[in-house]
Amino acid sequence: MSYYVEAFSAETMLVGESPLWHHGEQTLYWVDIEGFAIHSLKPSTGEHRKWPMASEPSALAMSAGGGLAVATRAGFMQFNPEDGTLHAIAPAPYDTTTTRFNDGKVDAAGRFWVGTIYEPRDKQAAEMYVLERGQVRLAWSGGMTNSNGLGFSPDGSAMYHADTAAHRVTRYDFDLASGTQSNPQVLHQFSADKANNYGGRPDGAAVDSEGNYWVAMFEGGRIAKLSPSGEQLDEIVLPVRCPTMVAFGGADLKTLYITTASKRPAEELAAMPLSGRVLQVRVAVPGLPAPAYQP
């Protein structure tokens, strides 16, 4: 399939992340991690809003209680877009001098899963946490450096997760009732050989209504589409080198929104001026509405 990729937002992010389609508002939300801001844009009106943050935001979720749940370096926050107010839900369960929250997704039972990035990157010290009805628990610890690519199968029986530094996507059996994962299996191992047809490393992801896993390939300039068994079915070539995450949106959930980064070398930005913008592309298979966090 051929794809036409175009800019969605006019503003450039340093590290755009966590696109979230709010189906009730028909609005896309996203964050600029290193720009310390939450953004939104309503396609029907073109209205763009921006809210500065005191602590780096990294992952967003709709909240069943209204507004958004936000994972920041300082911890989980409740955010009200109407007046821009923030209220603490739970403090960060890690050392904020070396670690911050990174990629996150809500499961069908309303739990907000958010992994961390261990910034020194000298050992595999990242962790996975779950915000469940206002309480934070540790799901697993270690074995990864940069937690990314969270997603769930349409029937809730599988969880997907990427360790960006390892270039690996893992599939887990998932028990929705208890919110536990088991039986990790490599879904797809991407090459780390930068000298031979390097395709990037897996960053943020989304799962479509047929169960396919779409993952942003950071430094690969593309989105890879994997089947539920891990076969690469397709790819979308992008006009930027560093996509960070994808989300399905639009009224029919057939618009794929792609956040990107502009914290890159000057020569790359000159050659790829859309770096840092949110991109959009129409796809044939729709995604699924994002579940809301249940406070």
PDB file of C-alpha atoms in Angstrom:
ATOM      1  CA  MET A   1       0.000   0.000   0.000  1.00  0.00           C
ATOM      2  CA  SER A   2       1.238   3.505  -0.765  1.00  0.00           C
ATOM      3  CA  TYR A   3       0.983   6.174   1.909  1.00  0.00           C
ATOM      4  CA  TYR A   4       0.817   9.967   1.816  1.00  0.00           C
ATOM      5  CA  VAL A   5       2.426  11.455   4.914  1.00  0.00           C
ATOM      6  CA  GLU A   6       1.853  15.109   5.785  1.00  0.00           C
ATOM      7  CA  ALA A   7       2.276  17.482   8.710  1.00  0.00           C
ATOM      8  CA  PHE A   8      -0.555  17.645  11.242  1.00  0.00           C
ATOM      9  CA  SER A   9       0.821  20.278  13.628  1.00  0.00           C
ATOM     10  CA  ALA A  10       2.555  23.531  12.796  1.00  0.00           C
ATOM     11  CA  GLU A  11       4.676  23.698  15.952  1.00  0.00           C
ATOM     12  CA  THR A  12       7.959  21.827  16.301  1.00  0.00           C
ATOM     13  CA  MET A  13       8.554  19.602  19.350  1.00  0.00           C
ATOM     14  CA  LEU A  14      11.943  18.834  20.849  1.00  0.00           C
ATOM     15  CA  VAL A  15      10.826  15.285  21.690  1.00  0.00           C
ATOM     16  CA  GLY A  16       7.192  14.788  20.753  1.00  0.00           C
ATOM     17  CA  GLU A  17       5.611  11.729  22.371  1.00  0.00           C
ATOM     18  CA  SER A  18       2.442   9.978  23.522  1.00  0.00           C
ATOM     19  CA  PRO A  19      -0.136  10.947  20.894  1.00  0.00           C
ATOM     20  CA  LEU A  20      -3.591  10.257  22.352  1.00  0.00           C
ATOM     21  CA  TRP A  21      -6.798  10.507  20.357  1.00  0.00           C
ATOM     22  CA  HIS A  22      -9.631  11.609  22.655  1.00  0.00           C
ATOM     23  CA  HIS A  23     -12.634  10.141  20.848  1.00  0.00           C
ATOM     24  CA  GLY A  24     -15.133  12.078  22.966  1.00  0.00           C
ATOM     25  CA  GLU A  25     -13.567  15.428  22.099  1.00  0.00           C
ATOM     26  CA  GLN A  26     -12.366  14.412  18.610  1.00  0.00           C
ATOM     27  CA  THR A  27      -9.041  15.954  19.597  1.00  0.00           C
ATOM     28  CA  LEU A  28      -5.436  14.784  19.540  1.00  0.00           C
ATOM     29  CA  TYR A  29      -3.338  15.311  22.666  1.00  0.00           C
ATOM     30  CA  TRP A  30       0.413  14.770  22.854  1.00  0.00           C
ATOM     31  CA  VAL A  31       3.444  15.838  24.881  1.00  0.00           C
ATOM     32  CA  ASP A  32       6.807  17.442  24.238  1.00  0.00           C
ATOM     33  CA  ILE A  33       8.948  15.731  26.857  1.00  0.00           C
ATOM     34  CA  GLU A  34      11.972  18.004  26.714  1.00  0.00           C
ATOM     35  CA  GLY A  35       9.811  21.014  25.897  1.00  0.00           C
ATOM     36  CA  PHE A  36       7.985  20.450  29.227  1.00  0.00           C
ATOM     37  CA  ALA A  37       4.521  20.826  27.688  1.00  0.00           C
ATOM     38  CA  ILE A  38       1.225  19.118  26.857  1.00  0.00           C
ATOM     39  CA  HIS A  39      -0.355  19.989  23.505  1.00  0.00           C
ATOM     40  CA  SER A  40      -3.718  19.436  21.836  1.00  0.00           C
ATOM     41  CA  LEU A  41      -5.107  20.070  18.375  1.00  0.00           C
ATOM     42  CA  LYS A  42      -8.707  19.696  17.212  1.00  0.00           C
ATOM     43  CA  PRO A  43      -8.695  18.844  13.483  1.00  0.00           C
ATOM     44  CA  SER A  44     -12.209  20.162  12.813  1.00  0.00           C
ATOM     45  CA  THR A  45     -11.337  23.691  13.953  1.00  0.00           C
ATOM     46  CA  GLY A  46      -7.536  23.782  13.828  1.00  0.00           C
ATOM     47  CA  GLU A  47      -7.462  24.981  17.448  1.00  0.00           C
ATOM     48  CA  HIS A  48      -4.065  24.279  18.994  1.00  0.00           C
ATOM     49  CA  ARG A  49      -3.548  24.551  22.753  1.00  0.00           C
ATOM     50  CA  LYS A  50      -0.401  24.251  24.847  1.00  0.00           C
ATOM     51  CA  TRP A  51       0.085  23.882  28.592  1.00  0.00           C
ATOM     52  CA  PRO A  52       3.582  24.326  30.141  1.00  0.00           C
ATOM     53  CA  MET A  53       4.605  21.747  32.743  1.00  0.00           C
ATOM     54  CA  ALA A  54       7.030  21.964  35.657  1.00  0.00           C
ATOM     55  CA  SER A  55       8.137  18.329  35.263  1.00  0.00           C
ATOM     56  CA  GLU A  56       8.668  16.462  31.986  1.00  0.00           C
ATOM     57  CA  PRO A  57       5.432  14.815  30.826  1.00  0.00           C
ATOM     58  CA  SER A  58       5.916  11.547  28.958  1.00  0.00           C
ATOM     59  CA  ALA A  59       2.649   9.595  28.767  1.00  0.00           C
ATOM     60  CA  LEU A  60      -1.017  10.578  28.601  1.00  0.00           C
ATOM     61  CA  ALA A  61      -4.250   8.725  29.232  1.00  0.00           C
ATOM     62  CA  MET A  62      -7.882   9.755  29.251  1.00  0.00           C
ATOM     63  CA  SER A  63      -9.330   9.632  32.750  1.00  0.00           C
ATOM     64  CA  ALA A  64     -12.809   8.276  33.414  1.00  0.00           C
ATOM     65  CA  GLY A  65     -13.125  10.943  36.076  1.00  0.00           C
ATOM     66  CA  GLY A  66     -12.583  13.685  33.506  1.00  0.00           C
ATOM     67  CA  GLY A  67      -9.466  15.271  32.081  1.00  0.00           C
ATOM     68  CA  LEU A  68      -6.248  13.333  31.599  1.00  0.00           C
ATOM     69  CA  ALA A  69      -3.891  11.238  33.677  1.00  0.00           C
ATOM     70  CA  VAL A  70      -0.287  12.273  33.016  1.00  0.00           C
ATOM     71  CA  ALA A  71       2.935  10.446  33.836  1.00  0.00           C
ATOM     72  CA  THR A  72       5.701  12.976  34.582  1.00  0.00           C
ATOM     73  CA  ARG A  73       9.191  12.642  36.006  1.00  0.00           C
ATOM     74  CA  ALA A  74       7.765  13.777  39.358  1.00  0.00           C
ATOM     75  CA  GLY A  75       4.985  11.171  39.320  1.00  0.00           C
ATOM     76  CA  PHE A  76       1.400  10.664  38.200  1.00  0.00           C
ATOM     77  CA  MET A  77      -0.781  13.746  37.882  1.00  0.00           C
ATOM     78  CA  GLN A  78      -4.422  14.496  37.103  1.00  0.00           C
ATOM     79  CA  PHE A  79      -4.673  17.238  34.450  1.00  0.00           C
ATOM     80  CA  ASN A  80      -7.711  19.374  33.660  1.00  0.00           C
ATOM     81  CA  PRO A  81      -7.425  20.836  30.129  1.00  0.00           C
ATOM     82  CA  GLU A  82     -10.286  23.246  30.823  1.00  0.00           C
ATOM     83  CA  ASP A  83      -8.328  25.324  33.323  1.00  0.00           C
ATOM     84  CA  GLY A  84      -4.829  23.821  33.077  1.00  0.00           C
ATOM     85  CA  THR A  85      -4.774  22.671  36.697  1.00  0.00           C
ATOM     86  CA  LEU A  86      -2.748  19.711  37.928  1.00  0.00           C
ATOM     87  CA  HIS A  87      -3.358  17.563  40.987  1.00  0.00           C
ATOM     88  CA  ALA A  88      -0.988  14.895  42.255  1.00  0.00           C
ATOM     89  CA  ILE A  89      -2.156  11.284  42.085  1.00  0.00           C
ATOM     90  CA  ALA A  90       1.016   9.506  43.243  1.00  0.00           C
ATOM     91  CA  PRO A  91       4.684  10.506  43.529  1.00  0.00           C
ATOM     92  CA  ALA A  92       7.411   8.957  41.418  1.00  0.00           C
ATOM     93  CA  PRO A  93       8.383   5.510  42.796  1.00  0.00           C
ATOM     94  CA  TYR A  94      12.016   5.863  41.642  1.00  0.00           C
ATOM     95  CA  ASP A  95      15.065   8.111  41.929  1.00  0.00           C
ATOM     96  CA  THR A  96      14.154  11.126  39.790  1.00  0.00           C
ATOM     97  CA  THR A  97      17.820  12.110  39.375  1.00  0.00           C
ATOM     98  CA  THR A  98      18.485   9.055  37.182  1.00  0.00           C
ATOM     99  CA  THR A  99      15.064   7.922  36.026  1.00  0.00           C
ATOM    100  CA  ARG A 100      11.820   9.223  34.573  1.00  0.00           C
ATOM    101  CA  PHE A 101       8.578   7.781  33.335  1.00  0.00           C
ATOM    102  CA  ASN A 102       8.508   7.117  29.596  1.00  0.00           C
ATOM    103  CA  ASP A 103       5.992   5.261  27.411  1.00  0.00           C
ATOM    104  CA  GLY A 104       2.553   4.302  28.740  1.00  0.00           C
ATOM    105  CA  LYS A 105      -0.811   2.771  27.796  1.00  0.00           C
ATOM    106  CA  VAL A 106      -4.101   1.939  29.506  1.00  0.00           C
ATOM    107  CA  ASP A 107      -5.410  -1.631  29.433  1.00  0.00           C
ATOM    108  CA  ALA A 108      -9.076  -2.528  28.884  1.00  0.00           C
ATOM    109  CA  ALA A 109      -9.680  -2.697  32.646  1.00  0.00           C
ATOM    110  CA  GLY A 110      -8.537   0.897  33.127  1.00  0.00           C
ATOM    111  CA  ARG A 111      -5.035   0.359  34.523  1.00  0.00           C
ATOM    112  CA  PHE A 112      -2.389   2.856  33.371  1.00  0.00           C
ATOM    113  CA  TRP A 113       0.854   1.016  32.577  1.00  0.00           C
ATOM    114  CA  VAL A 114       3.963   3.218  32.335  1.00  0.00           C
ATOM    115  CA  GLY A 115       7.563   2.090  32.009  1.00  0.00           C
ATOM    116  CA  THR A 116      10.670   4.093  32.852  1.00  0.00           C
ATOM    117  CA  ILE A 117      13.873   5.088  31.130  1.00  0.00           C
ATOM    118  CA  TYR A 118      17.108   4.730  33.076  1.00  0.00           C
ATOM    119  CA  GLU A 119      18.977   7.748  31.794  1.00  0.00           C
ATOM    120  CA  PRO A 120      22.616   6.803  32.592  1.00  0.00           C
ATOM    121  CA  ARG A 121      22.059   3.786  30.291  1.00  0.00           C
ATOM    122  CA  ASP A 122      24.991   1.959  31.888  1.00  0.00           C
ATOM    123  CA  LYS A 123      22.853  -0.948  33.094  1.00  0.00           C
ATOM    124  CA  GLN A 124      19.419  -2.445  32.511  1.00  0.00           C
ATOM    125  CA  ALA A 125      17.661  -0.685  35.370  1.00  0.00           C
ATOM    126  CA  ALA A 126      14.356   0.440  33.824  1.00  0.00           C
ATOM    127  CA  GLU A 127      11.106  -0.721  35.426  1.00  0.00           C
ATOM    128  CA  MET A 128       7.417  -1.123  34.636  1.00  0.00           C
ATOM    129  CA  TYR A 129       4.789   0.387  36.917  1.00  0.00           C
ATOM    130  CA  VAL A 130       1.002   0.230  36.978  1.00  0.00           C
ATOM    131  CA  LEU A 131      -1.319   2.969  38.239  1.00  0.00           C
ATOM    132  CA  GLU A 132      -4.429   1.138  39.418  1.00  0.00           C
ATOM    133  CA  ARG A 133      -7.211   3.155  41.067  1.00  0.00           C
ATOM    134  CA  GLY A 134      -4.777   5.692  42.453  1.00  0.00           C
ATOM    135  CA  GLN A 135      -2.219   3.176  43.725  1.00  0.00           C
ATOM    136  CA  VAL A 136       1.138   2.435  42.063  1.00  0.00           C
ATOM    137  CA  ARG A 137       2.615  -1.053  41.937  1.00  0.00           C
ATOM    138  CA  LEU A 138       5.766  -2.444  40.382  1.00  0.00           C
ATOM    139  CA  ALA A 139       4.995  -4.923  37.585  1.00  0.00           C
ATOM    140  CA  TRP A 140       8.588  -5.879  36.801  1.00  0.00           C
ATOM    141  CA  SER A 141      12.089  -4.539  37.293  1.00  0.00           C
ATOM    142  CA  GLY A 142      15.319  -4.664  35.309  1.00  0.00           C
ATOM    143  CA  GLY A 143      16.143  -6.454  32.097  1.00  0.00           C
ATOM    144  CA  MET A 144      15.622  -3.279  30.061  1.00  0.00           C
ATOM    145  CA  THR A 145      17.055   0.199  29.702  1.00  0.00           C
ATOM    146  CA  ASN A 146      14.361   2.158  27.893  1.00  0.00           C
ATOM    147  CA  SER A 147      10.762   0.931  28.271  1.00  0.00           C
ATOM    148  CA  ASN A 148       8.643   1.610  25.191  1.00  0.00           C
ATOM    149  CA  GLY A 149       6.115   0.258  22.723  1.00  0.00           C
ATOM    150  CA  LEU A 150       3.328  -0.731  25.095  1.00  0.00           C
ATOM    151  CA  GLY A 151       0.186  -2.129  23.491  1.00  0.00           C
ATOM    152  CA  PHE A 152      -2.569  -4.665  24.039  1.00  0.00           C
ATOM    153  CA  SER A 153      -4.274  -7.053  21.635  1.00  0.00           C
ATOM    154  CA  PRO A 154      -7.921  -6.265  20.786  1.00  0.00           C
ATOM    155  CA  ASP A 155      -9.162  -9.197  22.900  1.00  0.00           C
ATOM    156  CA  GLY A 156      -6.937  -8.255  25.843  1.00  0.00           C
ATOM    157  CA  SER A 157      -5.087 -11.577  25.875  1.00  0.00           C
ATOM    158  CA  ALA A 158      -1.671 -10.208  24.852  1.00  0.00           C
ATOM    159  CA  MET A 159       0.561  -7.352  25.959  1.00  0.00           C
ATOM    160  CA  TYR A 160       3.314  -5.962  23.740  1.00  0.00           C
ATOM    161  CA  HIS A 161       6.398  -4.137  24.979  1.00  0.00           C
ATOM    162  CA  ALA A 162       9.585  -2.814  23.385  1.00  0.00           C
ATOM    163  CA  ASP A 163      12.992  -2.307  24.921  1.00  0.00           C
ATOM    164  CA  THR A 164      14.347   0.350  22.585  1.00  0.00           C
ATOM    165  CA  ALA A 165      17.985  -0.173  23.558  1.00  0.00           C
ATOM    166  CA  ALA A 166      17.739  -3.906  22.843  1.00  0.00           C
ATOM    167  CA  HIS A 167      15.946  -3.345  19.488  1.00  0.00           C
ATOM    168  CA  ARG A 168      13.428  -5.934  20.647  1.00  0.00           C
ATOM    169  CA  VAL A 169       9.628  -6.216  20.882  1.00  0.00           C
ATOM    170  CA  THR A 170       8.266  -8.796  23.331  1.00  0.00           C
ATOM    171  CA  ARG A 171       4.831 -10.364  23.517  1.00  0.00           C
ATOM    172  CA  TYR A 172       3.383 -11.461  26.873  1.00  0.00           C
ATOM    173  CA  ASP A 173       0.321 -13.491  27.718  1.00  0.00           C
ATOM    174  CA  PHE A 174      -1.903 -11.039  29.587  1.00  0.00           C
ATOM    175  CA  ASP A 175      -4.534 -11.727  32.231  1.00  0.00           C
ATOM    176  CA  LEU A 176      -6.901  -8.773  32.090  1.00  0.00           C
ATOM    177  CA  ALA A 177      -8.741  -9.734  35.280  1.00  0.00           C
ATOM    178  CA  SER A 178      -5.638  -9.644  37.477  1.00  0.00           C
ATOM    179  CA  GLY A 179      -3.521  -7.253  35.407  1.00  0.00           C
ATOM    180  CA  THR A 180      -0.563  -9.623  35.217  1.00  0.00           C
ATOM    181  CA  GLN A 181       1.710 -10.666  32.378  1.00  0.00           C
ATOM    182  CA  SER A 182       3.510 -13.963  31.815  1.00  0.00           C
ATOM    183  CA  ASN A 183       5.280 -16.139  29.249  1.00  0.00           C
ATOM    184  CA  PRO A 184       7.430 -13.510  27.487  1.00  0.00           C
ATOM    185  CA  GLN A 185       8.224 -14.369  23.870  1.00  0.00           C
ATOM    186  CA  VAL A 186      10.226 -12.318  21.361  1.00  0.00           C
ATOM    187  CA  LEU A 187       7.744 -10.918  18.842  1.00  0.00           C
ATOM    188  CA  HIS A 188      10.376  -9.315  16.629  1.00  0.00           C
ATOM    189  CA  GLN A 189      14.102  -8.665  16.987  1.00  0.00           C
ATOM    190  CA  PHE A 190      15.214  -5.698  14.887  1.00  0.00           C
ATOM    191  CA  SER A 191      18.799  -5.465  13.723  1.00  0.00           C
ATOM    192  CA  ALA A 192      21.210  -3.317  15.729  1.00  0.00           C
ATOM    193  CA  ASP A 193      23.792  -3.357  12.936  1.00  0.00           C
ATOM    194  CA  LYS A 194      24.037   0.300  11.897  1.00  0.00           C
ATOM    195  CA  ALA A 195      26.431  -0.516   9.070  1.00  0.00           C
ATOM    196  CA  ASN A 196      24.048  -2.711   7.081  1.00  0.00           C
ATOM    197  CA  ASN A 197      20.576  -1.479   6.125  1.00  0.00           C
ATOM    198  CA  TYR A 198      19.806  -0.195   9.613  1.00  0.00           C
ATOM    199  CA  GLY A 199      16.061   0.200  10.090  1.00  0.00           C
ATOM    200  CA  GLY A 200      15.988   1.996  13.430  1.00  0.00           C
ATOM    201  CA  ARG A 201      15.027   0.835  16.902  1.00  0.00           C
ATOM    202  CA  PRO A 202      11.477   0.340  18.244  1.00  0.00           C
ATOM    203  CA  ASP A 203       9.934   3.262  20.125  1.00  0.00           C
ATOM    204  CA  GLY A 204       6.232   3.906  20.800  1.00  0.00           C
ATOM    205  CA  ALA A 205       3.502   1.779  19.243  1.00  0.00           C
ATOM    206  CA  ALA A 206      -0.214   1.147  18.740  1.00  0.00           C
ATOM    207  CA  VAL A 207      -2.330  -1.892  17.906  1.00  0.00           C
ATOM    208  CA  ASP A 208      -5.007  -1.781  15.197  1.00  0.00           C
ATOM    209  CA  SER A 209      -8.440  -3.434  15.212  1.00  0.00           C
ATOM    210  CA  GLU A 210      -7.049  -6.521  13.440  1.00  0.00           C
ATOM    211  CA  GLY A 211      -4.377  -6.999  16.104  1.00  0.00           C
ATOM    212  CA  ASN A 212      -1.417  -5.705  14.083  1.00  0.00           C
ATOM    213  CA  TYR A 213       1.317  -3.838  15.950  1.00  0.00           C
ATOM    214  CA  TRP A 214       2.477  -0.524  14.440  1.00  0.00           C
ATOM    215  CA  VAL A 215       5.760   0.726  15.886  1.00  0.00           C
ATOM    216  CA  ALA A 216       7.739   3.929  15.357  1.00  0.00           C
ATOM    217  CA  MET A 217      11.303   3.078  14.361  1.00  0.00           C
ATOM    218  CA  PHE A 218      13.495   5.781  15.917  1.00  0.00           C
ATOM    219  CA  GLU A 219      16.430   6.691  13.647  1.00  0.00           C
ATOM    220  CA  GLY A 220      14.884   4.433  11.005  1.00  0.00           C
ATOM    221  CA  GLY A 221      12.629   7.028   9.372  1.00  0.00           C
ATOM    222  CA  ARG A 222       9.721   4.629   9.218  1.00  0.00           C
ATOM    223  CA  ILE A 223       6.757   2.964  10.904  1.00  0.00           C
ATOM    224  CA  ALA A 224       6.861  -0.846  10.874  1.00  0.00           C
ATOM    225  CA  LYS A 225       3.644  -2.869  10.836  1.00  0.00           C
ATOM    226  CA  LEU A 226       3.970  -6.292  12.473  1.00  0.00           C
ATOM    227  CA  SER A 227       1.436  -9.107  12.490  1.00  0.00           C
ATOM    228  CA  PRO A 228       0.342 -10.676  15.811  1.00  0.00           C
ATOM    229  CA  SER A 229       2.946 -13.377  15.134  1.00  0.00           C
ATOM    230  CA  GLY A 230       5.752 -10.861  14.509  1.00  0.00           C
ATOM    231  CA  GLU A 231       6.005 -10.874  10.721  1.00  0.00           C
ATOM    232  CA  GLN A 232       6.645  -7.460   9.172  1.00  0.00           C
ATOM    233  CA  LEU A 233       3.643  -6.855   6.916  1.00  0.00           C
ATOM    234  CA  ASP A 234       4.287  -3.310   5.766  1.00  0.00           C
ATOM    235  CA  GLU A 235       6.086  -0.067   6.512  1.00  0.00           C
ATOM    236  CA  ILE A 236       5.437   3.644   6.145  1.00  0.00           C
ATOM    237  CA  VAL A 237       8.466   5.625   5.011  1.00  0.00           C
ATOM    238  CA  LEU A 238       8.570   9.037   6.682  1.00  0.00           C
ATOM    239  CA  PRO A 239      10.061  12.452   5.824  1.00  0.00           C
ATOM    240  CA  VAL A 240      11.812  12.471   9.233  1.00  0.00           C
ATOM    241  CA  ARG A 241      14.434  10.176  10.728  1.00  0.00           C
ATOM    242  CA  CYS A 242      13.116   9.944  14.271  1.00  0.00           C
ATOM    243  CA  PRO A 243       9.467   9.056  14.793  1.00  0.00           C
ATOM    244  CA  THR A 244       8.682   8.413  18.448  1.00  0.00           C
ATOM    245  CA  MET A 245       5.138   7.027  18.746  1.00  0.00           C
ATOM    246  CA  VAL A 246       1.905   6.453  16.846  1.00  0.00           C
ATOM    247  CA  ALA A 247      -1.824   6.597  17.640  1.00  0.00           C
ATOM    248  CA  PHE A 248      -4.938   5.870  15.620  1.00  0.00           C
ATOM    249  CA  GLY A 249      -7.462   8.686  15.484  1.00  0.00           C
ATOM    250  CA  GLY A 250      -9.892  10.668  13.418  1.00  0.00           C
ATOM    251  CA  ALA A 251     -13.646  10.063  13.310  1.00  0.00           C
ATOM    252  CA  ASP A 252     -13.127   6.643  11.684  1.00  0.00           C
ATOM    253  CA  LEU A 253      -9.885   5.819  13.549  1.00  0.00           C
ATOM    254  CA  LYS A 254      -8.103   5.450  10.201  1.00  0.00           C
ATOM    255  CA  THR A 255      -5.727   8.379  10.634  1.00  0.00           C
ATOM    256  CA  LEU A 256      -2.370   7.391  12.066  1.00  0.00           C
ATOM    257  CA  TYR A 257      -0.831  10.255  14.025  1.00  0.00           C
ATOM    258  CA  ILE A 258       2.943  10.160  14.447  1.00  0.00           C
ATOM    259  CA  THR A 259       4.976  12.183  16.946  1.00  0.00           C
ATOM    260  CA  THR A 260       8.600  12.947  16.069  1.00  0.00           C
ATOM    261  CA  ALA A 261      11.750  14.490  17.537  1.00  0.00           C
ATOM    262  CA  SER A 262      13.797  17.516  16.509  1.00  0.00           C
ATOM    263  CA  LYS A 263      16.564  17.136  19.096  1.00  0.00           C
ATOM    264  CA  ARG A 264      18.830  16.018  16.281  1.00  0.00           C
ATOM    265  CA  PRO A 265      21.990  17.139  14.395  1.00  0.00           C
ATOM    266  CA  ALA A 266      21.639  20.370  12.416  1.00  0.00           C
ATOM    267  CA  GLU A 267      22.371  18.711   9.082  1.00  0.00           C
ATOM    268  CA  GLU A 268      19.569  16.197   9.649  1.00  0.00           C
ATOM    269  CA  LEU A 269      17.090  18.955  10.490  1.00  0.00           C
ATOM    270  CA  ALA A 270      18.095  20.894   7.382  1.00  0.00           C
ATOM    271  CA  ALA A 271      17.462  17.853   5.201  1.00  0.00           C
ATOM    272  CA  MET A 272      14.252  16.867   7.046  1.00  0.00           C
ATOM    273  CA  PRO A 273      12.446  20.079   8.073  1.00  0.00           C
ATOM    274  CA  LEU A 274       9.345  18.268   9.365  1.00  0.00           C
ATOM    275  CA  SER A 275      11.395  16.756  12.200  1.00  0.00           C
ATOM    276  CA  GLY A 276       9.669  17.514  15.489  1.00  0.00           C
ATOM    277  CA  ARG A 277       6.243  17.995  13.951  1.00  0.00           C
ATOM    278  CA  VAL A 278       3.261  15.703  14.479  1.00  0.00           C
ATOM    279  CA  LEU A 279       2.591  13.890  11.201  1.00  0.00           C
ATOM    280  CA  GLN A 280      -0.530  12.179   9.881  1.00  0.00           C
ATOM    281  CA  VAL A 281      -1.236   9.478   7.332  1.00  0.00           C
ATOM    282  CA  ARG A 282      -4.385   7.642   6.290  1.00  0.00           C
ATOM    283  CA  VAL A 283      -4.387   3.847   6.674  1.00  0.00           C
ATOM    284  CA  ALA A 284      -6.794   1.117   5.548  1.00  0.00           C
ATOM    285  CA  VAL A 285      -7.426  -0.630   8.875  1.00  0.00           C
ATOM    286  CA  PRO A 286      -8.813   1.380  11.798  1.00  0.00           C
ATOM    287  CA  GLY A 287      -7.439   1.401  15.273  1.00  0.00           C
ATOM    288  CA  LEU A 288      -9.420   1.049  18.487  1.00  0.00           C
ATOM    289  CA  PRO A 289     -10.692   3.764  20.860  1.00  0.00           C
ATOM    290  CA  ALA A 290      -8.216   4.378  23.674  1.00  0.00           C
ATOM    291  CA  PRO A 291      -9.462   3.028  27.032  1.00  0.00           C
ATOM    292  CA  ALA A 292      -9.682   5.479  29.927  1.00  0.00           C
ATOM    293  CA  TYR A 293      -7.823   5.204  33.207  1.00  0.00           C
ATOM    294  CA  GLN A 294     -10.230   4.311  36.010  1.00  0.00           C
ATOM    295  CA  PRO A 295      -9.377   6.438  39.090  1.00  0.00           C
TER     296      PRO A 295
END
